[in-house]
Amino acid sequence: MILVTGGAGYIGSHTCVELARAGYEFVVLDNFSNSTPVVLERIERITGQPVRWHEGDIRDRATLDRIFAQYPISAVLHFAGLKAVTESIDRPIDYFDNNVHGSIALVGAMERAGCKTLVFSSSATVYGPEQPMPVAESAPLTVSNPYGRTKLVVEDLLYELSRSDPQWRIATLRYFNPVGAHDSGLIGESPVGTPSNLMPLVCQVAAGLRPAVQIFGDDYPSPDGTGIRDFVHVMDLADGHVAALAFLERNQTHIVVNLGTGRGASVMDVIKAFERLSGRRIPYEIVSRRTADIGISFADVSLANELLGWVAKRDLDDMCRDAWRWQSANGQ
Ligand code: UD1
């Protein structure tokens, strides 16, 4: 039995679908601070299987101990956390409490229960600016906001944990830019309030819910001047988690692995592809660069390929098509 913290969230929910498809049994723990139980019903519709779930917070020791006592949990996929950069600057205490304290509580409960296999959601944000691209896992790490720092602190904790007790099996996965949705249109990304990431904004502009996309700068050293990111389809990311889990079943070790496509697409590429796939016009305006933004970011994915046998299979067209299907079906 796999415990999925944050399993009703964006990446967690898509990974639950892939876990079911790969034949794993799982139980979701989510406090629904940024999601709803409806997502779990949608996973049931997609997989045709009931989903076990508990509402609760990873910071609550009693909740965790109860779950570990109730189920024979062999591994944890740990998605639960807060993830908005700007919000983290306004609310650093909440970010450290949820992301750092939450992760400490989780690994503590795992240790008490004798469950020492963990897949952790980290982020390419730990690489900071000014890295030569593509960026490999061995690159120096720096962070410029509280959200990024919480990821780095938990990475450090997991590193020390596996050094102190080699029984731990840990995969720290550094996501690049997850976008898209399950191709059923039943689950996808549901940002609360104004989205801060590019793809949900493009979706809402295409749907006529917002007037235009603001492009943050067209003077980056890219062919069209707009920023470049390694957008990766959330279902590929989900596959990557299943591959990481399978790897840890075979290997008692700690790995840190990038999950991306290894290819960059510019903000303008995304807008143009989305226009083509949705048949909608996406008005945009060029504004100044976003504070502390990185110009170009894309992954060296050779380690994921080598260790996990994983490569992203879906391209930018798939990402836009699936994001638009989800947006159209949900109309928000
Ligand atoms: C951002 C965070 C990153 C976090 C990730 C979570 C920053 C600097 N980075 O990544 O730490 O892990 O979200 O998903 O906040 N863009 C526009 N207009 C918009 C929104 C974005 O032009 O309205 C551009 C950005 O300048 C960037 C690209 O689109 O070039 C992608 O931006 P975004 O989706 O916010 O992701 P990141 O900045 O890569």
Coordinates of C-alpha atoms and ligand atoms in Angstrom, one line a residue:
M1 CA 0.0 0.0 0.0
I2 CA 1.4 3.4 -1.0
L3 CA 0.5 6.5 1.0
V4 CA 0.0 9.6 -1.2
T5 CA 0.1 12.9 0.7
G6 CA -1.5 15.7 -1.3
G7 CA -3.1 13.1 -3.5
A8 CA -6.1 15.4 -4.4
G9 CA -3.7 18.1 -5.7
Y10 CA -2.6 18.7 -9.2
I11 CA 0.4 16.4 -9.6
G12 CA -0.7 14.0 -6.8
S13 CA -4.1 13.3 -8.5
H14 CA -2.5 12.5 -11.8
T15 CA 0.0 10.2 -10.1
C16 CA -2.8 8.3 -8.4
V17 CA -4.3 7.5 -11.8
E18 CA -0.9 6.1 -12.9
L19 CA -0.4 4.2 -9.7
A20 CA -3.7 2.5 -10.2
R21 CA -2.9 1.7 -13.8
A22 CA 0.5 0.2 -12.7
G23 CA -1.4 -2.1 -10.2
Y24 CA -0.5 -0.3 -6.9
E25 CA -2.9 0.1 -4.1
F26 CA -2.8 3.5 -2.5
V27 CA -4.4 5.7 0.2
V28 CA -4.6 9.5 -0.1
L29 CA -4.0 11.8 2.8
D30 CA -5.0 15.4 2.0
N31 CA -6.1 18.4 4.1
F32 CA -8.0 19.9 1.0
S33 CA -6.4 23.3 1.7
N34 CA -6.0 23.7 -2.0
S35 CA -8.1 20.9 -3.5
T36 CA -11.5 19.2 -2.9
P37 CA -12.7 15.6 -2.5
V38 CA -14.4 15.9 -5.9
V39 CA -11.0 15.2 -7.4
L40 CA -10.9 11.8 -5.7
E41 CA -14.3 10.9 -7.2
R42 CA -12.9 11.9 -10.6
I43 CA -9.9 9.5 -10.0
E44 CA -12.5 6.8 -9.3
R45 CA -14.2 7.5 -12.5
I46 CA -11.0 7.3 -14.5
T47 CA -9.6 4.2 -12.9
G48 CA -12.9 2.4 -12.2
Q49 CA -11.7 1.7 -8.7
P50 CA -12.7 3.1 -5.3
V51 CA -10.1 5.5 -3.8
R52 CA -9.2 5.2 -0.1
W53 CA -8.7 8.6 1.4
H54 CA -8.4 10.4 4.7
E55 CA -8.9 14.1 5.3
G56 CA -6.0 15.2 7.6
D57 CA -2.9 17.2 7.9
I58 CA 0.6 15.8 7.7
R59 CA 1.6 18.1 10.5
D60 CA -0.7 16.1 12.8
R61 CA 1.2 13.3 14.4
A62 CA -1.8 11.4 15.6
T63 CA -3.3 11.4 12.1
L64 CA -0.1 10.0 10.6
D65 CA 0.3 7.4 13.3
R66 CA -3.3 6.2 12.8
I67 CA -2.8 5.9 9.1
F68 CA 0.4 3.9 9.4
A69 CA -1.3 1.7 12.0
Q70 CA -4.3 1.1 9.8
Y71 CA -2.5 0.3 6.5
P72 CA 0.6 -1.8 5.7
I73 CA 2.3 1.2 4.0
S74 CA 5.4 0.2 2.1
A75 CA 6.2 3.6 0.6
V76 CA 5.1 7.3 0.6
L77 CA 4.7 9.6 -2.3
H78 CA 4.9 13.1 -0.7
F79 CA 3.2 15.8 -2.7
A80 CA 1.5 17.7 0.1
G81 CA 2.8 21.3 0.3
L82 CA 2.2 24.9 -0.6
K83 CA 3.7 26.0 -3.9
A84 CA 3.1 29.7 -4.8
V85 CA 6.2 31.7 -4.9
T86 CA 4.6 35.2 -4.3
E87 CA 2.4 33.9 -1.5
S88 CA 5.5 32.4 0.1
I89 CA 7.2 35.8 0.3
D90 CA 4.1 37.2 2.1
R91 CA 3.6 34.1 4.3
P92 CA 7.0 32.5 5.0
I93 CA 5.9 31.0 8.3
D94 CA 3.0 29.2 6.7
Y95 CA 5.4 27.9 4.0
F96 CA 8.0 26.6 6.5
D97 CA 5.2 25.1 8.7
N98 CA 3.5 23.3 5.9
N99 CA 6.4 22.3 3.8
V100 CA 9.3 21.8 6.3
H101 CA 7.5 21.0 9.6
G102 CA 5.0 18.8 7.5
S103 CA 7.8 16.9 6.0
I104 CA 9.6 16.4 9.3
A105 CA 6.4 15.1 10.9
L106 CA 5.9 12.7 7.9
V107 CA 9.4 11.2 8.0
G108 CA 9.1 10.9 11.8
A109 CA 5.9 8.9 11.5
M110 CA 7.5 6.8 8.7
E111 CA 10.4 6.0 10.9
R112 CA 8.2 5.1 13.8
A113 CA 6.2 2.8 11.5
G114 CA 9.4 1.3 9.9
C115 CA 8.4 2.6 6.5
K116 CA 11.6 4.0 4.9
T117 CA 10.8 4.5 1.2
L118 CA 9.9 8.0 0.1
V119 CA 9.5 9.9 -3.1
F120 CA 9.6 13.6 -2.5
S121 CA 8.4 16.5 -4.8
S122 CA 11.1 19.0 -5.2
S123 CA 11.5 21.7 -7.8
A124 CA 13.9 23.0 -10.4
T125 CA 13.6 26.3 -8.5
V126 CA 16.5 25.0 -6.3
Y127 CA 18.9 25.7 -9.2
G128 CA 18.5 29.4 -9.0
P129 CA 19.5 31.8 -11.9
E130 CA 22.6 31.9 -14.0
Q131 CA 23.1 28.2 -14.5
P132 CA 24.3 26.9 -17.9
M133 CA 21.5 25.0 -19.5
P134 CA 20.6 22.2 -19.6
V135 CA 21.0 22.0 -15.9
A136 CA 22.1 18.7 -14.3
E137 CA 21.4 17.5 -10.7
S138 CA 25.0 18.3 -9.7
A139 CA 24.7 22.0 -10.4
P140 CA 25.1 24.4 -7.4
L141 CA 21.9 25.1 -5.6
T142 CA 20.6 28.6 -4.6
V143 CA 17.1 29.8 -3.9
S144 CA 15.6 33.3 -4.0
N145 CA 12.3 32.9 -2.2
P146 CA 10.8 31.1 0.8
Y147 CA 9.0 28.5 -1.3
G148 CA 12.3 27.4 -2.9
R149 CA 14.1 27.5 0.5
T150 CA 11.5 25.1 2.0
K151 CA 12.2 22.6 -0.9
L152 CA 16.0 22.9 -0.3
V153 CA 15.7 22.5 3.4
V154 CA 13.7 19.3 3.0
E155 CA 16.1 18.1 0.3
D156 CA 18.9 18.6 2.9
L157 CA 16.9 16.8 5.6
L158 CA 16.4 13.8 3.3
Y159 CA 20.1 13.8 2.4
E160 CA 21.1 13.7 6.1
L161 CA 18.4 11.1 6.9
S162 CA 19.8 8.7 4.3
R163 CA 23.3 9.3 5.5
S164 CA 22.4 8.5 9.1
D165 CA 20.4 5.4 8.2
P166 CA 21.1 3.7 4.9
Q167 CA 17.9 1.7 5.2
W168 CA 16.1 4.8 3.8
R169 CA 15.3 4.6 0.1
I170 CA 14.6 8.1 -1.2
A171 CA 13.9 9.7 -4.6
T172 CA 14.0 13.5 -4.6
L173 CA 12.4 14.5 -7.9
R174 CA 13.1 18.0 -9.2
Y175 CA 10.2 19.0 -11.4
F176 CA 10.6 21.5 -14.2
N177 CA 7.3 23.1 -15.4
P178 CA 4.4 20.7 -15.0
V179 CA 1.4 21.5 -17.3
G180 CA -1.4 19.8 -19.1
A181 CA -4.1 17.4 -17.7
H182 CA -5.4 13.9 -17.9
D183 CA -6.7 13.3 -21.4
S184 CA -10.2 12.5 -20.0
G185 CA -10.6 16.1 -19.1
L186 CA -11.8 15.0 -15.6
I187 CA -8.8 16.1 -13.6
G188 CA -6.3 19.0 -14.1
E189 CA -4.9 22.1 -12.4
S190 CA -7.4 24.2 -10.4
P191 CA -5.6 27.3 -9.2
V192 CA -7.5 29.2 -6.5
G193 CA -7.8 32.9 -7.4
T194 CA -5.6 34.5 -10.0
P195 CA -3.2 31.9 -11.4
S196 CA 0.5 32.9 -11.2
N197 CA 1.8 30.3 -13.6
L198 CA 1.8 30.7 -17.4
M199 CA -0.3 27.7 -18.6
P200 CA -3.4 28.3 -16.3
L201 CA -3.4 31.9 -17.3
V202 CA -3.2 31.1 -21.0
C203 CA -6.1 28.7 -20.5
Q204 CA -8.2 31.3 -18.8
V205 CA -7.5 33.9 -21.5
A206 CA -8.4 31.4 -24.2
A207 CA -11.7 30.8 -22.3
G208 CA -12.4 34.5 -22.3
L209 CA -12.1 34.7 -18.5
R210 CA -9.2 37.2 -18.7
P211 CA -8.5 39.8 -21.3
A212 CA -4.8 39.0 -22.2
V213 CA -1.6 37.3 -21.1
Q214 CA 1.1 39.5 -19.9
I215 CA 4.4 38.3 -21.2
F216 CA 7.1 39.1 -18.6
G217 CA 9.8 40.4 -20.9
D218 CA 10.9 39.9 -24.5
D219 CA 14.5 40.8 -24.1
Y220 CA 15.8 37.4 -22.9
P221 CA 18.6 35.7 -24.9
S222 CA 16.1 33.4 -26.6
P223 CA 15.2 33.3 -30.3
D224 CA 12.0 35.3 -29.8
G225 CA 13.2 37.1 -26.7
T226 CA 10.6 35.6 -24.3
G227 CA 11.6 33.3 -21.4
I228 CA 12.2 29.6 -22.0
R229 CA 11.0 26.8 -19.8
D230 CA 11.0 23.0 -19.8
F231 CA 7.3 22.4 -19.8
V232 CA 6.5 18.7 -19.0
H233 CA 3.2 17.0 -19.3
V234 CA 1.7 16.1 -15.9
M235 CA 1.0 12.6 -17.0
D236 CA 4.6 12.1 -17.9
L237 CA 5.5 13.4 -14.5
A238 CA 3.1 10.9 -13.0
D239 CA 4.8 8.1 -15.0
G240 CA 8.1 9.4 -13.6
H241 CA 6.8 8.8 -10.0
V242 CA 5.8 5.3 -10.8
A243 CA 9.3 4.7 -12.3
A244 CA 10.9 6.2 -9.2
L245 CA 8.9 3.9 -7.0
A246 CA 9.9 0.9 -9.0
F247 CA 13.5 2.0 -8.8
L248 CA 13.4 2.3 -5.0
E249 CA 11.9 -1.2 -4.8
R250 CA 15.0 -2.5 -6.5
N251 CA 17.6 -0.2 -4.9
Q252 CA 18.3 0.8 -1.4
T253 CA 19.7 4.2 -2.1
H254 CA 19.0 8.0 -2.3
I255 CA 18.7 9.6 -5.7
V256 CA 18.0 13.1 -6.8
V257 CA 16.6 13.3 -10.3
N258 CA 15.4 16.0 -12.7
L259 CA 12.0 15.4 -14.4
G260 CA 11.6 17.4 -17.5
T261 CA 11.6 16.9 -21.3
G262 CA 15.1 18.2 -21.8
R263 CA 13.7 20.7 -24.3
G264 CA 12.9 24.3 -23.8
A265 CA 9.8 26.1 -25.2
S266 CA 9.4 29.9 -25.1
V267 CA 6.4 31.7 -23.6
M268 CA 5.6 32.8 -27.2
D269 CA 5.9 29.1 -28.4
V270 CA 3.3 28.2 -25.7
I271 CA 0.9 30.9 -26.8
K272 CA 1.2 30.0 -30.5
A273 CA 0.8 26.3 -29.9
F274 CA -2.2 26.9 -27.6
E275 CA -3.9 29.2 -30.2
R276 CA -3.4 26.4 -32.8
L277 CA -4.7 23.6 -30.6
S278 CA -7.6 25.5 -29.1
G279 CA -8.7 27.5 -32.2
R280 CA -8.9 30.5 -29.9
R281 CA -7.0 33.8 -30.2
I282 CA -4.8 34.6 -27.2
P283 CA -4.3 38.3 -26.9
Y284 CA -1.0 39.2 -25.1
E285 CA 0.9 42.3 -24.1
I286 CA 4.6 42.5 -23.4
V287 CA 5.4 43.9 -20.0
S288 CA 8.6 44.2 -18.0
R289 CA 10.4 41.2 -16.6
R290 CA 9.1 39.6 -13.5
T291 CA 11.2 40.3 -10.4
A292 CA 13.8 37.5 -9.9
D293 CA 12.6 35.6 -12.9
I294 CA 15.0 33.2 -14.7
G295 CA 15.4 33.7 -18.4
I296 CA 16.1 30.2 -19.6
S297 CA 15.6 26.9 -17.8
F298 CA 15.6 23.4 -19.1
A299 CA 16.7 20.1 -17.7
D300 CA 19.4 17.7 -18.3
V301 CA 17.3 14.5 -18.2
S302 CA 20.0 11.9 -18.8
L303 CA 20.0 10.7 -15.1
A304 CA 16.2 10.1 -15.2
N305 CA 16.7 8.1 -18.4
E306 CA 19.6 6.2 -17.1
L307 CA 18.4 5.4 -13.5
L308 CA 14.6 5.2 -14.0
G309 CA 14.4 4.3 -17.7
W310 CA 12.1 7.3 -17.9
V311 CA 11.6 9.8 -20.7
A312 CA 8.8 12.3 -21.3
K313 CA 6.7 11.1 -24.2
R314 CA 4.2 13.9 -24.7
D315 CA 5.1 17.1 -26.5
L316 CA 3.9 20.8 -26.2
D317 CA 0.9 20.1 -28.5
D318 CA -0.3 17.3 -26.2
M319 CA 0.2 19.6 -23.2
C320 CA -1.8 22.5 -24.7
R321 CA -4.5 20.1 -26.1
D322 CA -5.0 18.4 -22.7
A323 CA -4.9 21.7 -20.8
W324 CA -7.5 23.1 -23.1
R325 CA -9.8 20.1 -22.8
W326 CA -9.7 20.3 -19.0
Q327 CA -10.3 24.1 -19.1
S328 CA -13.2 23.7 -21.6
A329 CA -14.8 20.9 -19.6
N330 CA -14.6 22.9 -16.3
G331 CA -15.2 26.3 -17.6
Q332 CA -13.6 28.1 -14.7
Ligands
UD1_1 C1 7.4 29.3 -11.1 C2 8.3 29.6 -9.9 C3 9.0 28.3 -9.5 C4 8.0 27.3 -9.1 C5 7.0 27.1 -10.2 C6 5.8 26.3 -9.7 C7 9.1 31.9 -10.1 C8 10.3 32.8 -10.4 N1 9.3 30.6 -10.3 O1 8.2 28.8 -12.1 O2 9.8 28.6 -8.3 O3 8.6 26.1 -8.8 O4 6.5 28.4 -10.7 O5 5.0 25.9 -10.8 O6 8.1 32.4 -9.7 N2 5.1 34.1 -17.6 C9 4.6 35.2 -18.3 N3 3.4 35.7 -17.9 C10 2.7 35.2 -16.9 C11 3.2 34.1 -16.2 C12 4.5 33.6 -16.6 O7 5.2 35.7 -19.3 O8 1.6 35.7 -16.6 C13 6.4 33.5 -18.1 C14 7.5 33.6 -17.0 O9 8.2 34.8 -17.0 C15 8.3 32.4 -17.4 C16 7.3 31.4 -18.0 O10 6.2 32.2 -18.3 O11 9.2 32.7 -18.4 C17 6.9 30.3 -17.0 O12 6.4 31.0 -15.8 P1 5.7 30.2 -14.6 O13 4.6 29.3 -15.2 O14 5.3 31.2 -13.5 O15 6.8 29.2 -14.1 P2 8.3 29.4 -13.5 O16 8.6 30.9 -13.4 O17 9.2 28.6 -14.3

